[in-house]
Coordinates of C-alpha atoms and ligand atoms in Angstrom, one line a residue:
X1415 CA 1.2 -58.8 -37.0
X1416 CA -1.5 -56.2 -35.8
X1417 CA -0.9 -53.8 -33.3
X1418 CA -4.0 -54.0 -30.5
X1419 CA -4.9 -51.0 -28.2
X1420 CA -5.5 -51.7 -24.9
X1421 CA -9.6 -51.6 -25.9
X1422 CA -9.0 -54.7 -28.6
X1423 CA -6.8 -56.6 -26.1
X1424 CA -9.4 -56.6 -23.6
X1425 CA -12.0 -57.5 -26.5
X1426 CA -9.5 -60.4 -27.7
X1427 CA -8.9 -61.8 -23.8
X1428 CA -12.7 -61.7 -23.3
X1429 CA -13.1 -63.8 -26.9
X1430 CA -10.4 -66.0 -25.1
X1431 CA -11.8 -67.2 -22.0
X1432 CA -15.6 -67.5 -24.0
X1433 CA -13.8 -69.1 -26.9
X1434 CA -11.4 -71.6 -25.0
X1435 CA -13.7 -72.0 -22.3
X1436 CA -10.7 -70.5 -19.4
X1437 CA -11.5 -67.9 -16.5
X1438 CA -9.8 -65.0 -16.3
X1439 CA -7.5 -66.3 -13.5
X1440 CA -6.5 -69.1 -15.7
X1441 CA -5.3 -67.0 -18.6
X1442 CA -3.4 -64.4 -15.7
X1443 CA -1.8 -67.8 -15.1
X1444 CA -0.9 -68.6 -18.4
X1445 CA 0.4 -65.5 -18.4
X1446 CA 2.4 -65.4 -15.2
X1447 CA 4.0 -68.6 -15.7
X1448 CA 5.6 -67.3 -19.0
X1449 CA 6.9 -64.6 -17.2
X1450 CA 8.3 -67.0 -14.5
X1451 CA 9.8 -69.2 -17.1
X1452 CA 11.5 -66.5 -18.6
X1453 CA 12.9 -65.5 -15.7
X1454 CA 14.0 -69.2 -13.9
X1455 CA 15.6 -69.7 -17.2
X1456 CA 17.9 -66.8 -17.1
X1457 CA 18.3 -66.5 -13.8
X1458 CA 18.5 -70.6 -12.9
X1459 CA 18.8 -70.2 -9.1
X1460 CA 20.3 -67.3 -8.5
X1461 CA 20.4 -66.3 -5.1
X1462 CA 20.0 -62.3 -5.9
X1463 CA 17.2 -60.4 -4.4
X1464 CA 14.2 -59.8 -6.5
X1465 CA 11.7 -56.8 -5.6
X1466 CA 8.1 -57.8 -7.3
X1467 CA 6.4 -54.2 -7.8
X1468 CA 2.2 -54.9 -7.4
X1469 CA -0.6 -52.4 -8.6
X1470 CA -4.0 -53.6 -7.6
X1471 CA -5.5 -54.5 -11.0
X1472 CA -4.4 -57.5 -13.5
X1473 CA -0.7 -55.9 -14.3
X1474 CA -0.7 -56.7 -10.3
X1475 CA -2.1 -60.1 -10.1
X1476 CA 0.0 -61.0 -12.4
X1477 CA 3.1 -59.7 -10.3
X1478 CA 1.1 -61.9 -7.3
X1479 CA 1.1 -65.0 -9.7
X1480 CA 4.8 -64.5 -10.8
X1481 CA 5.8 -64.1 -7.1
X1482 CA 4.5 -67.2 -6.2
X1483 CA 5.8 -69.2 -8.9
X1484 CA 9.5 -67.5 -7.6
X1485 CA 8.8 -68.3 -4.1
X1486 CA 7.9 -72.2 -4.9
X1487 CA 11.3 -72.5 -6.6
X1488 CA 13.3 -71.5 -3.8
X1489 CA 14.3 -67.2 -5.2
X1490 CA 15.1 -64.5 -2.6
X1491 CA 12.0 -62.1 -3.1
X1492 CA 10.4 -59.9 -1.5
X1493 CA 6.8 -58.4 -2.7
X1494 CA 5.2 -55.7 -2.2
X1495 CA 1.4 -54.1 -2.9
X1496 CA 1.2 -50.7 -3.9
X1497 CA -1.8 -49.3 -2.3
X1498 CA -2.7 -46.5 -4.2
X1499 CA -6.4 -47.4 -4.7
X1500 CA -9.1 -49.3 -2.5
X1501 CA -10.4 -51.0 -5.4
X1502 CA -8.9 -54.4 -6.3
X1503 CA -9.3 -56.8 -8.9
X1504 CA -11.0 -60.2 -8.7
X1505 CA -8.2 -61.8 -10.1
X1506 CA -5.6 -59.5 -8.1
X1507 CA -7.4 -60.5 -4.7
X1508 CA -7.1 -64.5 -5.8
X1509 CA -3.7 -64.2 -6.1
X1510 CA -3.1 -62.4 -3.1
X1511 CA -5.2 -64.9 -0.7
X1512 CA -2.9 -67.7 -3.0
X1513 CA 0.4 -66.0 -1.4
X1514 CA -1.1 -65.6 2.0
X1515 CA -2.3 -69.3 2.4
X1516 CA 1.6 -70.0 1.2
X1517 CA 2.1 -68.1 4.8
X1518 CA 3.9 -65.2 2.2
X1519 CA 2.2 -61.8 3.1
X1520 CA 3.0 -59.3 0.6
X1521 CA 4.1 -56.0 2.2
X1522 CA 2.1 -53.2 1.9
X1523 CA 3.3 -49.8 1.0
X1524 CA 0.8 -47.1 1.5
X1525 CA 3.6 -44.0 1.5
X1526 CA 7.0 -42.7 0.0
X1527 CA 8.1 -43.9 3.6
X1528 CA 7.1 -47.2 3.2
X1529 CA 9.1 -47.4 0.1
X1530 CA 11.9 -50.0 0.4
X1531 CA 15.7 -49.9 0.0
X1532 CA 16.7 -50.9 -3.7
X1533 CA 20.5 -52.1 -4.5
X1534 CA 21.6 -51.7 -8.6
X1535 CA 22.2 -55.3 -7.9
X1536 CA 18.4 -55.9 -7.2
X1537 CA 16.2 -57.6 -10.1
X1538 CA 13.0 -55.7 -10.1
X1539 CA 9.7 -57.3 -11.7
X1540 CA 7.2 -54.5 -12.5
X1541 CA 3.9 -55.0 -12.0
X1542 CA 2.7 -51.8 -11.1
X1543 CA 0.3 -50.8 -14.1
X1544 CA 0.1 -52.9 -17.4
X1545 CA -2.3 -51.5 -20.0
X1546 CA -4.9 -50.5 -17.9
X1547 CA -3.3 -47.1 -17.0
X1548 CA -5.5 -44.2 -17.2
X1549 CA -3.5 -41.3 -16.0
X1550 CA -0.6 -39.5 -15.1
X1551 CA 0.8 -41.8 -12.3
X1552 CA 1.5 -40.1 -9.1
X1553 CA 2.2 -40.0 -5.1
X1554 CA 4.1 -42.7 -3.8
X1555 CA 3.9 -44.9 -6.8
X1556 CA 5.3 -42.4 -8.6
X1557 CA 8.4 -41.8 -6.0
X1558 CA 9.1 -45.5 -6.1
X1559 CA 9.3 -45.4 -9.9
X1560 CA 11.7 -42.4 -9.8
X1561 CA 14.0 -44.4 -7.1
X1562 CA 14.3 -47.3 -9.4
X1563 CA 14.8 -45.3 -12.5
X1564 CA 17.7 -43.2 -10.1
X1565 CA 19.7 -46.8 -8.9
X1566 CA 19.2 -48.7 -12.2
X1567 CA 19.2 -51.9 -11.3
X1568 CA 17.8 -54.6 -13.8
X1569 CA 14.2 -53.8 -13.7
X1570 CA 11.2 -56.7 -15.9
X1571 CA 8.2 -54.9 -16.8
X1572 CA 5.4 -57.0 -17.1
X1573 CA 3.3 -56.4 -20.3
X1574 CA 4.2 -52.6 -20.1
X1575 CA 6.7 -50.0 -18.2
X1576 CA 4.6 -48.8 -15.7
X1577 CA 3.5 -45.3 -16.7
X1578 CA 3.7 -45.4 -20.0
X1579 CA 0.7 -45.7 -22.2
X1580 CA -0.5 -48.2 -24.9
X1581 CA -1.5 -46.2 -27.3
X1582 CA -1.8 -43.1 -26.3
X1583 CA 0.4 -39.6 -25.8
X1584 CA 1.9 -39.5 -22.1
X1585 CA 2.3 -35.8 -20.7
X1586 CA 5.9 -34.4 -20.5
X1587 CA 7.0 -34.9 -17.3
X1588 CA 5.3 -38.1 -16.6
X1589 CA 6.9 -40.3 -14.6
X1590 CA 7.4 -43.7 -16.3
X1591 CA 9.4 -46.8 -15.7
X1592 CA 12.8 -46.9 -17.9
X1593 CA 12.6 -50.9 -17.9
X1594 CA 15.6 -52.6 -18.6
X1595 CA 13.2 -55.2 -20.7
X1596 CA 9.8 -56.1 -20.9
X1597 CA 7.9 -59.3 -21.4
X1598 CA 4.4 -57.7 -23.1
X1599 CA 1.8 -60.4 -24.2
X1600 CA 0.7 -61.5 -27.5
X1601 CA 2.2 -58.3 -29.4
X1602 CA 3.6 -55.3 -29.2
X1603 CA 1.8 -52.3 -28.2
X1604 CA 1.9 -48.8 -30.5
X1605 CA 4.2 -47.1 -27.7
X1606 CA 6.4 -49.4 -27.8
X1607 CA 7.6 -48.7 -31.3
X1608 CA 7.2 -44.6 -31.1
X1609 CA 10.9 -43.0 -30.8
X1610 CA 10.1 -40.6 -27.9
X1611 CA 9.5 -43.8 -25.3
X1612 CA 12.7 -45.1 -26.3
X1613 CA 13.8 -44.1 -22.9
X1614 CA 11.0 -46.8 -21.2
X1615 CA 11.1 -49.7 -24.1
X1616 CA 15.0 -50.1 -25.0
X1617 CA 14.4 -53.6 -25.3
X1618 CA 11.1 -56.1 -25.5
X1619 CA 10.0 -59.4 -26.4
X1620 CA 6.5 -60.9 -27.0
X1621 CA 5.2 -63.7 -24.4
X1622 CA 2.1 -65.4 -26.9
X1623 CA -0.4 -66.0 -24.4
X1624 CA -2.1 -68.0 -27.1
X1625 CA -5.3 -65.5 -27.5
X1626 CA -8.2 -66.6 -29.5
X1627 CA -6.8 -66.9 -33.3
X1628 CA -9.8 -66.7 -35.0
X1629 CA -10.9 -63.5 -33.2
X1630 CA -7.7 -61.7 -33.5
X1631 CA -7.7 -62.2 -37.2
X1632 CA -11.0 -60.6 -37.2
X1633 CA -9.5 -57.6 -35.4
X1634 CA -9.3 -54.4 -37.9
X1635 CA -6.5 -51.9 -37.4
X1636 CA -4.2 -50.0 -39.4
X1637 CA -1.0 -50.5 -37.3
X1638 CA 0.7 -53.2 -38.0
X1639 CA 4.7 -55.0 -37.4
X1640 CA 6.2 -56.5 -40.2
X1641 CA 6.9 -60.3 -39.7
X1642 CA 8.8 -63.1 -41.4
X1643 CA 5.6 -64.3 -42.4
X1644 CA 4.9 -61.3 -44.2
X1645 CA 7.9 -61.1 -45.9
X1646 CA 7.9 -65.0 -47.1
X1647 CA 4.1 -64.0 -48.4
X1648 CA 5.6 -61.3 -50.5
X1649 CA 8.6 -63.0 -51.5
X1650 CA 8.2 -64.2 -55.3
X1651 CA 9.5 -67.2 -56.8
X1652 CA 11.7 -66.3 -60.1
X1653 CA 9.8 -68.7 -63.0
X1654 CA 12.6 -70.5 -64.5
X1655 CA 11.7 -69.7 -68.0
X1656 CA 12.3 -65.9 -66.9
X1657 CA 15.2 -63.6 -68.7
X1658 CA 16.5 -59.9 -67.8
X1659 CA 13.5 -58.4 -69.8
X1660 CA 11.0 -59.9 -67.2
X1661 CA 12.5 -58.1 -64.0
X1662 CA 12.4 -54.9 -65.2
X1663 CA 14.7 -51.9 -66.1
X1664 CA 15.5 -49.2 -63.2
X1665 CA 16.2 -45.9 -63.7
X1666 CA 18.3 -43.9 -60.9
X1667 CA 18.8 -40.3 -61.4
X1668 CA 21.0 -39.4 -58.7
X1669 CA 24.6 -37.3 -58.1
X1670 CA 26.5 -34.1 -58.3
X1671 CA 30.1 -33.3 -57.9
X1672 CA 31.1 -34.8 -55.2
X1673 CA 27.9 -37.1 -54.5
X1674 CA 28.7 -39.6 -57.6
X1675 CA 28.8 -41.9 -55.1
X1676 CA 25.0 -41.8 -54.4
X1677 CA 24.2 -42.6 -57.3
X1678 CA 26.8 -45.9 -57.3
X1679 CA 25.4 -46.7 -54.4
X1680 CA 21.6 -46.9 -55.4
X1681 CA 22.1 -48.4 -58.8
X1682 CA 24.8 -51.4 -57.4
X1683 CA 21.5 -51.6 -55.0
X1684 CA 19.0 -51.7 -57.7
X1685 CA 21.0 -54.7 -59.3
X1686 CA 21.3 -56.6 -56.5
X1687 CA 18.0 -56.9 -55.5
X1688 CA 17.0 -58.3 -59.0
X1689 CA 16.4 -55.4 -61.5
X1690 CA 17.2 -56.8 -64.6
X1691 CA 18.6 -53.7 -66.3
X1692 CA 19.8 -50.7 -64.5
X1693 CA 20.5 -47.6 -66.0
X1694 CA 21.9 -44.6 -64.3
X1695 CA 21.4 -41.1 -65.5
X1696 CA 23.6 -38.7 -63.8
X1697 CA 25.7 -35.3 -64.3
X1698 CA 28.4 -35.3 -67.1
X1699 CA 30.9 -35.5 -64.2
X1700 CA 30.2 -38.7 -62.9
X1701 CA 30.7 -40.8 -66.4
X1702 CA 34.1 -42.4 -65.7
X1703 CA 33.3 -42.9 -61.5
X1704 CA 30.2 -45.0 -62.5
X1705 CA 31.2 -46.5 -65.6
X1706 CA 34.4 -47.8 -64.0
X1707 CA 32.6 -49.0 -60.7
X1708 CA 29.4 -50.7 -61.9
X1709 CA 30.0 -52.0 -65.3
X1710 CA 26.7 -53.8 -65.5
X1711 CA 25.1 -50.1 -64.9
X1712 CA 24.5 -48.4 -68.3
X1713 CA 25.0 -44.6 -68.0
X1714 CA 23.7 -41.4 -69.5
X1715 CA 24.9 -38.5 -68.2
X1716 CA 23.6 -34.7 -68.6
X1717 CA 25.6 -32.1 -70.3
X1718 CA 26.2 -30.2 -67.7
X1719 CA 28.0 -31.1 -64.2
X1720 CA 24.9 -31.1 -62.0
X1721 CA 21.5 -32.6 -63.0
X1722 CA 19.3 -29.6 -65.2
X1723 CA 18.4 -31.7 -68.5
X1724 CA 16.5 -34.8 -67.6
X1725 CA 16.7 -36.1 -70.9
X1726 CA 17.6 -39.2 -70.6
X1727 CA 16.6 -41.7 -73.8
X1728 CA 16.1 -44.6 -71.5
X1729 CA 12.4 -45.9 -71.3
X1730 CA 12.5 -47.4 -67.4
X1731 CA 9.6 -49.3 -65.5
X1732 CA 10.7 -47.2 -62.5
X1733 CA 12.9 -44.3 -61.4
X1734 CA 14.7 -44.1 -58.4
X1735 CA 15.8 -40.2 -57.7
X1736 CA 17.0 -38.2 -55.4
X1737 CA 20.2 -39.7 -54.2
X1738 CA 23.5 -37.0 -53.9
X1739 CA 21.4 -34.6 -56.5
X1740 CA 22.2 -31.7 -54.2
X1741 CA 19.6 -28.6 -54.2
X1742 CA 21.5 -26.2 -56.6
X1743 CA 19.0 -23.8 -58.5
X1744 CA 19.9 -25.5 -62.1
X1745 CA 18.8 -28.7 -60.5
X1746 CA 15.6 -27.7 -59.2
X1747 CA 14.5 -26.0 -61.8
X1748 CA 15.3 -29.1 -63.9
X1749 CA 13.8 -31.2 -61.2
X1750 CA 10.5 -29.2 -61.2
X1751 CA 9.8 -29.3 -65.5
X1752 CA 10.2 -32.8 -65.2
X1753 CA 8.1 -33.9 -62.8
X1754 CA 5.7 -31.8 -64.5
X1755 CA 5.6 -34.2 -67.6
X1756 CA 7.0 -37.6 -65.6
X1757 CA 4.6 -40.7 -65.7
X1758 CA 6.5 -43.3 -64.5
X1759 CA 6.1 -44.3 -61.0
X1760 CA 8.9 -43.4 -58.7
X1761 CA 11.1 -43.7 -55.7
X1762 CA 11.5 -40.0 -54.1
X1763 CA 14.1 -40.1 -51.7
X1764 CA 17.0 -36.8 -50.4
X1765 CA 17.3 -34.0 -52.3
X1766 CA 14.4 -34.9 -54.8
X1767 CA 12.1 -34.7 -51.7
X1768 CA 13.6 -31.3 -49.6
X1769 CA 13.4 -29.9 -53.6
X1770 CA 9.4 -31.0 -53.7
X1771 CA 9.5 -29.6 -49.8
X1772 CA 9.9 -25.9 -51.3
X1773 CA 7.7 -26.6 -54.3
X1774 CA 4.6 -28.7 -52.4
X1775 CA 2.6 -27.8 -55.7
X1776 CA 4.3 -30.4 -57.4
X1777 CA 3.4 -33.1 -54.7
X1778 CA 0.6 -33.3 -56.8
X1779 CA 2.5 -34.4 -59.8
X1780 CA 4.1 -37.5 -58.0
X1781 CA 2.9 -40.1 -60.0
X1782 CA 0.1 -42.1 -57.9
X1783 CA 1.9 -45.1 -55.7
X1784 CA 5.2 -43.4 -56.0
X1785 CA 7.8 -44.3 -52.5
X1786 CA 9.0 -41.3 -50.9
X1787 CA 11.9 -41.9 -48.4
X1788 CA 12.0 -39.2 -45.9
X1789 CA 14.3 -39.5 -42.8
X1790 CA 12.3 -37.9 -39.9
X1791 CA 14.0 -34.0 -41.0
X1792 CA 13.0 -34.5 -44.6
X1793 CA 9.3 -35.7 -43.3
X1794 CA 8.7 -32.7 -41.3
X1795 CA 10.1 -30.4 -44.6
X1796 CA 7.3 -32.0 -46.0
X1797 CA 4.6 -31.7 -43.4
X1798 CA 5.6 -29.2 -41.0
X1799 CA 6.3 -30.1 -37.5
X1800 CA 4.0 -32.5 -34.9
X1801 CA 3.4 -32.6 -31.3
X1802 CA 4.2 -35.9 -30.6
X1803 CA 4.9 -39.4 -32.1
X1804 CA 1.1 -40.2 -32.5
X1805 CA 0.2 -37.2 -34.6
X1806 CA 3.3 -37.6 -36.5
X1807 CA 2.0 -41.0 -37.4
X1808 CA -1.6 -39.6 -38.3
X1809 CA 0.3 -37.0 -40.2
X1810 CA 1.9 -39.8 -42.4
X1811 CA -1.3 -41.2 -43.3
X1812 CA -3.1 -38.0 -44.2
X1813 CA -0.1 -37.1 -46.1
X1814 CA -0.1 -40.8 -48.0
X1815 CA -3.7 -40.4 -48.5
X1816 CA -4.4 -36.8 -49.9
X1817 CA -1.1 -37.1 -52.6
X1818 CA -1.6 -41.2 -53.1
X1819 CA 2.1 -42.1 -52.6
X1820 CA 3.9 -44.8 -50.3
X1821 CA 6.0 -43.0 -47.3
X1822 CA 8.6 -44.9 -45.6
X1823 CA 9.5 -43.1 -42.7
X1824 CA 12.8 -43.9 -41.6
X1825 CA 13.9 -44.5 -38.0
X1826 CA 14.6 -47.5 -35.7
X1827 CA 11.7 -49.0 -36.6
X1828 CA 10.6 -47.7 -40.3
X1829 CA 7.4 -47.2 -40.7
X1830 CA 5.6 -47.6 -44.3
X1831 CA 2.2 -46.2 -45.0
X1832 CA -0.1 -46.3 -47.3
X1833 CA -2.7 -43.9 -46.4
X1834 CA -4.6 -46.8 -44.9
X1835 CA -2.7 -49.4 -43.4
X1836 CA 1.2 -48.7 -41.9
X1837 CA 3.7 -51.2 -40.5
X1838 CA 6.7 -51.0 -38.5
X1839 CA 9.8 -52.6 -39.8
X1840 CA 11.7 -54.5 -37.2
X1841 CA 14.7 -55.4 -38.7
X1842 CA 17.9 -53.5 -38.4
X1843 CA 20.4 -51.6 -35.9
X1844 CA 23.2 -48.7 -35.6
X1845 CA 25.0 -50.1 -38.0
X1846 CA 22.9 -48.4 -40.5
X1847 CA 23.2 -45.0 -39.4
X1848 CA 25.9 -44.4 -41.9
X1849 CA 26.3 -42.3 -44.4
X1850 CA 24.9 -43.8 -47.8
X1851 CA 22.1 -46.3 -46.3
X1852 CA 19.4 -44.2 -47.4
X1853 CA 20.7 -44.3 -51.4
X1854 CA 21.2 -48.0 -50.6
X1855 CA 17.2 -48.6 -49.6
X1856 CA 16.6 -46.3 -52.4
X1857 CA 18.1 -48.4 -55.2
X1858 CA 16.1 -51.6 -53.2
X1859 CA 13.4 -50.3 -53.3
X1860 CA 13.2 -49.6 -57.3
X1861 CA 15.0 -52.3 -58.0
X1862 CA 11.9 -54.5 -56.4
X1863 CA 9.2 -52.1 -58.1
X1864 CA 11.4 -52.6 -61.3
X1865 CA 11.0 -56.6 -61.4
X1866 CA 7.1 -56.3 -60.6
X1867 CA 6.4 -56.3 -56.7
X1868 CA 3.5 -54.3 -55.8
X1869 CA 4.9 -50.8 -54.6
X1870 CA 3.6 -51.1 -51.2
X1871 CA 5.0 -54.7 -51.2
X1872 CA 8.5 -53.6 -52.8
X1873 CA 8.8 -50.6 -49.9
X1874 CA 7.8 -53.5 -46.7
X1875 CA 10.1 -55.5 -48.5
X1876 CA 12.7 -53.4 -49.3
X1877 CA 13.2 -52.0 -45.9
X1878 CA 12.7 -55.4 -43.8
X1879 CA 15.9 -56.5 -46.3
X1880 CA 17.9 -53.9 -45.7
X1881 CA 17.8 -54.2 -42.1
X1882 CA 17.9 -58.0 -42.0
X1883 CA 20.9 -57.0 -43.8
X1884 CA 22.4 -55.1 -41.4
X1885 CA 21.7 -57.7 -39.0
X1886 CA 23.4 -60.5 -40.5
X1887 CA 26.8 -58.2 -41.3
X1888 CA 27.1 -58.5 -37.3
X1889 CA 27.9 -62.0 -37.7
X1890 CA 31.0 -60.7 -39.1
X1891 CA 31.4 -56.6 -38.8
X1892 CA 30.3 -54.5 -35.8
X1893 CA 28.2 -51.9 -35.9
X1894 CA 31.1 -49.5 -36.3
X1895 CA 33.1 -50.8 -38.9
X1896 CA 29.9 -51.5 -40.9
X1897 CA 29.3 -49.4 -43.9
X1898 CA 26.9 -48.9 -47.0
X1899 CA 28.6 -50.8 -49.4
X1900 CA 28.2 -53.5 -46.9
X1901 CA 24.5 -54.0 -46.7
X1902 CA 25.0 -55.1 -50.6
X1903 CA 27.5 -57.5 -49.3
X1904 CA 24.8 -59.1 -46.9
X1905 CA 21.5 -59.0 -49.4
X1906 CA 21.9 -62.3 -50.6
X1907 CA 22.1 -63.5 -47.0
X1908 CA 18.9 -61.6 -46.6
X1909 CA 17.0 -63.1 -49.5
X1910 CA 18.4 -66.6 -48.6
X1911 CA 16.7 -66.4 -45.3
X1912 CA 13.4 -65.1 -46.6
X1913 CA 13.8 -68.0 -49.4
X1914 CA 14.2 -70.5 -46.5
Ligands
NPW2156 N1 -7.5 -61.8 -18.4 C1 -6.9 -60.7 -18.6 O1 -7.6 -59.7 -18.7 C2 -5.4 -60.7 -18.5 C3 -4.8 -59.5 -18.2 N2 -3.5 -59.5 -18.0 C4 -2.8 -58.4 -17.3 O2 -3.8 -57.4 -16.9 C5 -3.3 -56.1 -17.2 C6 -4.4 -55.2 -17.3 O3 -5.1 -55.2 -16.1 P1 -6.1 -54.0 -15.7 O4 -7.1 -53.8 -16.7 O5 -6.6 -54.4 -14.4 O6 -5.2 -52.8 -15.6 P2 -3.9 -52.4 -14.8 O7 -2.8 -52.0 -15.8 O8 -3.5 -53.5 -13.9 O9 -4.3 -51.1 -13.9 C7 -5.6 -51.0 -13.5 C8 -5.6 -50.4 -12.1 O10 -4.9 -49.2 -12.1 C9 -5.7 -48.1 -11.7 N3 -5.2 -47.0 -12.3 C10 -5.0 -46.7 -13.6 N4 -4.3 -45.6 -13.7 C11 -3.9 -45.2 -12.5 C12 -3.1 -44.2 -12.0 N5 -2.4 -43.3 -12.8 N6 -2.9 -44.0 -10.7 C13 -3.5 -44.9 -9.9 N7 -4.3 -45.9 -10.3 C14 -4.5 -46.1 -11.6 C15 -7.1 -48.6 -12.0 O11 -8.0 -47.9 -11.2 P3 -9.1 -47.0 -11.7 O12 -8.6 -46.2 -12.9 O13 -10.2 -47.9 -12.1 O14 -9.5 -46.2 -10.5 C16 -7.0 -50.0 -11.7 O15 -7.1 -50.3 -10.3 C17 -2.5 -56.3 -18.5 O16 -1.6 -55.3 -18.7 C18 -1.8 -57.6 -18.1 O17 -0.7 -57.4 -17.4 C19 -2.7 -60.7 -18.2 O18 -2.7 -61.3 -17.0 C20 -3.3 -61.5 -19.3 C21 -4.7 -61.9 -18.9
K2157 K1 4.1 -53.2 -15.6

């Protein structure tokens, strides 16, 4: 699914009403009565007080429209007009005359004094500013923001938080709407998915206002969120005449004293997404831990007790590394000579990638379409620091570009770039913030490359799997209990529901 700015929304809303033949007002009410549904449907009746929040633009008609729709079935609400600017919209001032000749005036507020009492028991629409926002929000509408933001109650933002930008950087120290959830129309927008509004966006959901398809598909942009549909496109069919030669052999170099366990982890991993053979190449201390655990894993070990040889006699169709190898000098020096003379494409992920983060002259060795896994930390190793989430972003795709690799930036909503298009994984929770997940999406990752997906293909895949993973071990774990070992548990749950 693409991520619009505000510019391409209004573009695909004006391609709507030409296209479908609708005024403006028509589509606010399509839009409005989503939002109402939503609402009567969890609410069914309830006689708690709702506060609708208006600006003076669309956001605000549609807070207008919603109102109305509330009042006709009978809710306790009270509206209100924030009068921060003399201009109005057409489609604002139609569904304000549309209350009044219902005999419901909203009220005005034109101060901080006008500003009613709010009760944490209160359900507050927002409808203050949607994407048309332009600037740092201030005065009263600003006061009344901070007030709901101090109480807490359950606050609906309509399309956006008020204060927070689409798709652009807000200013420390803007005031913004922390919305308990937010209905946002036809998808997501860019801010939404950024980790410093997290505070604003804890929770959304897309209302499809049934925009123009044929226009949107036309719509170029390089942020996009990774859907089912997506995933189902990439998903490949096994041919039935298939055997373990066709789905590849994985390499994982991975481990040190201590860290076998990494490298268990991201070879069981590789297997269970479908490598055909895995083999494992890992200090001479390790033998009997991954022999004994992962029998289907063959194993070459180095002769000494941390990585240094890299001589592995193995000829794999991908190499996962990184995983538990530590940072010691042996290992890095072994780590540098053979990336020097490596070919084969690879998975970068931990210590393989703060090693390169020392040695940036060897980023050019990577071999081109090669994954690298950095968590945010192990990113900004790699590309110094950024000022916010937006040039971080911009950062990823430069840094994808210049050295031709896949990044998968990891976070609560991964984000995998290629240099020229990026997506946002939704899939996952806390449940993966535990030690071993990354060697886990490691070992998917290669083991998808390994069996012939595309490498951008294999890293969207990969991390939309492991989440999903994580997801569907809630049916049974929590988020606390959950741990590595247990996304491997859940991957064939995963698949099956791609499959279906
Ligand atoms: N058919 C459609 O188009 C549909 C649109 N839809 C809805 O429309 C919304 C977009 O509406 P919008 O474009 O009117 O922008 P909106 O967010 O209401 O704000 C604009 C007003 O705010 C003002 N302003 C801005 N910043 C300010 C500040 N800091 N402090 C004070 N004022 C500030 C600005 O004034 P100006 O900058 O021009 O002076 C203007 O008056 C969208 O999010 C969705 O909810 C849906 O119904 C679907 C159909
Ligand atoms: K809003």
């Amino acid at each position: 699914m693409k991520i619009l700015s505000s510019d391409q929304m209004y573009a695909a809303d004006a391609a709507t009403l030409k296209n479908q033949g609708i005024t403006s007002l028509e589509l606010m009410e399509r839009a409005a009565t989503l939002c109402f549904n939503w609402i009567h449907e969890k609410l069914k009746g309830d006689p708690r007080r709702i506060l609708v929040f208006c600006g003076v633009g669309n956001n605000g008609g549609d807070g207008l429209a919603i109102a109305r729709h509330l009042i006709q079935h009978g809710y306790n609400i009270s509206c209100y007009v924030l009068n921060y600017s003399e201009k109005r919209s057409g489609e604002f001032l139609e569904n304000y005359n549309r209350l009044k000749e219902m005999g419901e005036w909203p009220t005005m507020i034109n101060s901080s004094e006008e500003i009613p009492e709010i009760d944490s028991d209160d359900l507050i629409v927002d409808a203050i500013f949607g994407i048309g926002l332009k600037r740092t929000v201030s005065g009263f509408t600003s006061e009344l923001i901070k007030k709901i933001n101090a109480i807490s109650p359950f606050s609906l933002a309509i399309d956006m938080p008020s204060g927070l930008y689409a798709n652009n950087p807000n200013c420390e120290g803007d005031i913004i709407l922390e919305a308990t959830h937010t209905l946002t129309f036809q998808g997501p927008k860019l801010s939404f998915l950024l980790p410093n509004n997290a505070p604003f966006i804890s929770s959304w959901e897309i209302l499809n206002i049934a925009l123009d398809e044929e226009y949107l598909q036309s719509i170029k942009t390089e942020y996009n969120v990774v859907t089912k549909f997506l995933i189902c496109s990439i998903y490949k069919e096994r041919d039935q005449f298939s055997h373990k030669g066709t789905f590849g052999h994985t390499l994982i170099i991975g481990g040190s004293y201590g860290k076998i366990g990494a490298a268990v982890l991201a070879s069981r991993a590789a297997l269970k997404a479908g490598s055909g053979l895995v083999s494992a190449y890992i200090p001479k201390c390790g033998y009997n831990i991954l022999q004994a655990s992962i029998p289907e894993v063959m194993v070459e070990v180095d002769s000494e007790n941390e990585l240094h040889h890299f001589n592995f006699k193995c000829n794999p169709t991908v190499i996962g590394i990184g995983p538990g190898i530590g940072t010691s000098e042996k290992t890095t020096k072994g780590l540098i000579n053979f990336l020097k003379d490596n070919a084969t494409p690879m998975v970068v992920d931990a210590d393989a990638l703060n090693i390169i983060a020392l040695n940036k002259e060897f980023l050019n060795s990577l071999p081109k379409n090669s994954v690298l896994t950095p968590h945010p930390r192990e990113f900004e190793r790699l590309v110094g620091g950024w000022k916010n989430d937006y040039e971080k972003l911009e950062k990823l795709q430069s840094f994808s570009k210049e050295y031709k690799v896949i990044v998968v930036l990891k976070g609560k909503y991964s984000v995998i770039a290629n240099g020229n298009q990026l997506y946002f994984n939704p899939t996952g929770n806390t449940a993966l913030a535990t030690g071993g997940s990354g060697d886990v999406l490691t070992g998917i990752i290669t083991g998808l490359i390994a069996q012939g997906y595309d490498t951008f293909d294999a890293a969207i895949f990969g991390v939309y799997l492991h989440g999903l993973s994580a997801e569907i071990g809630m049916e049974n774990l929590t988020e606390e209990t959950f741990i590595a070992s247990d996304i491997l548990s859940y991957l064939s749950n995963a698949f099956r529901e791609v499959k279906n």
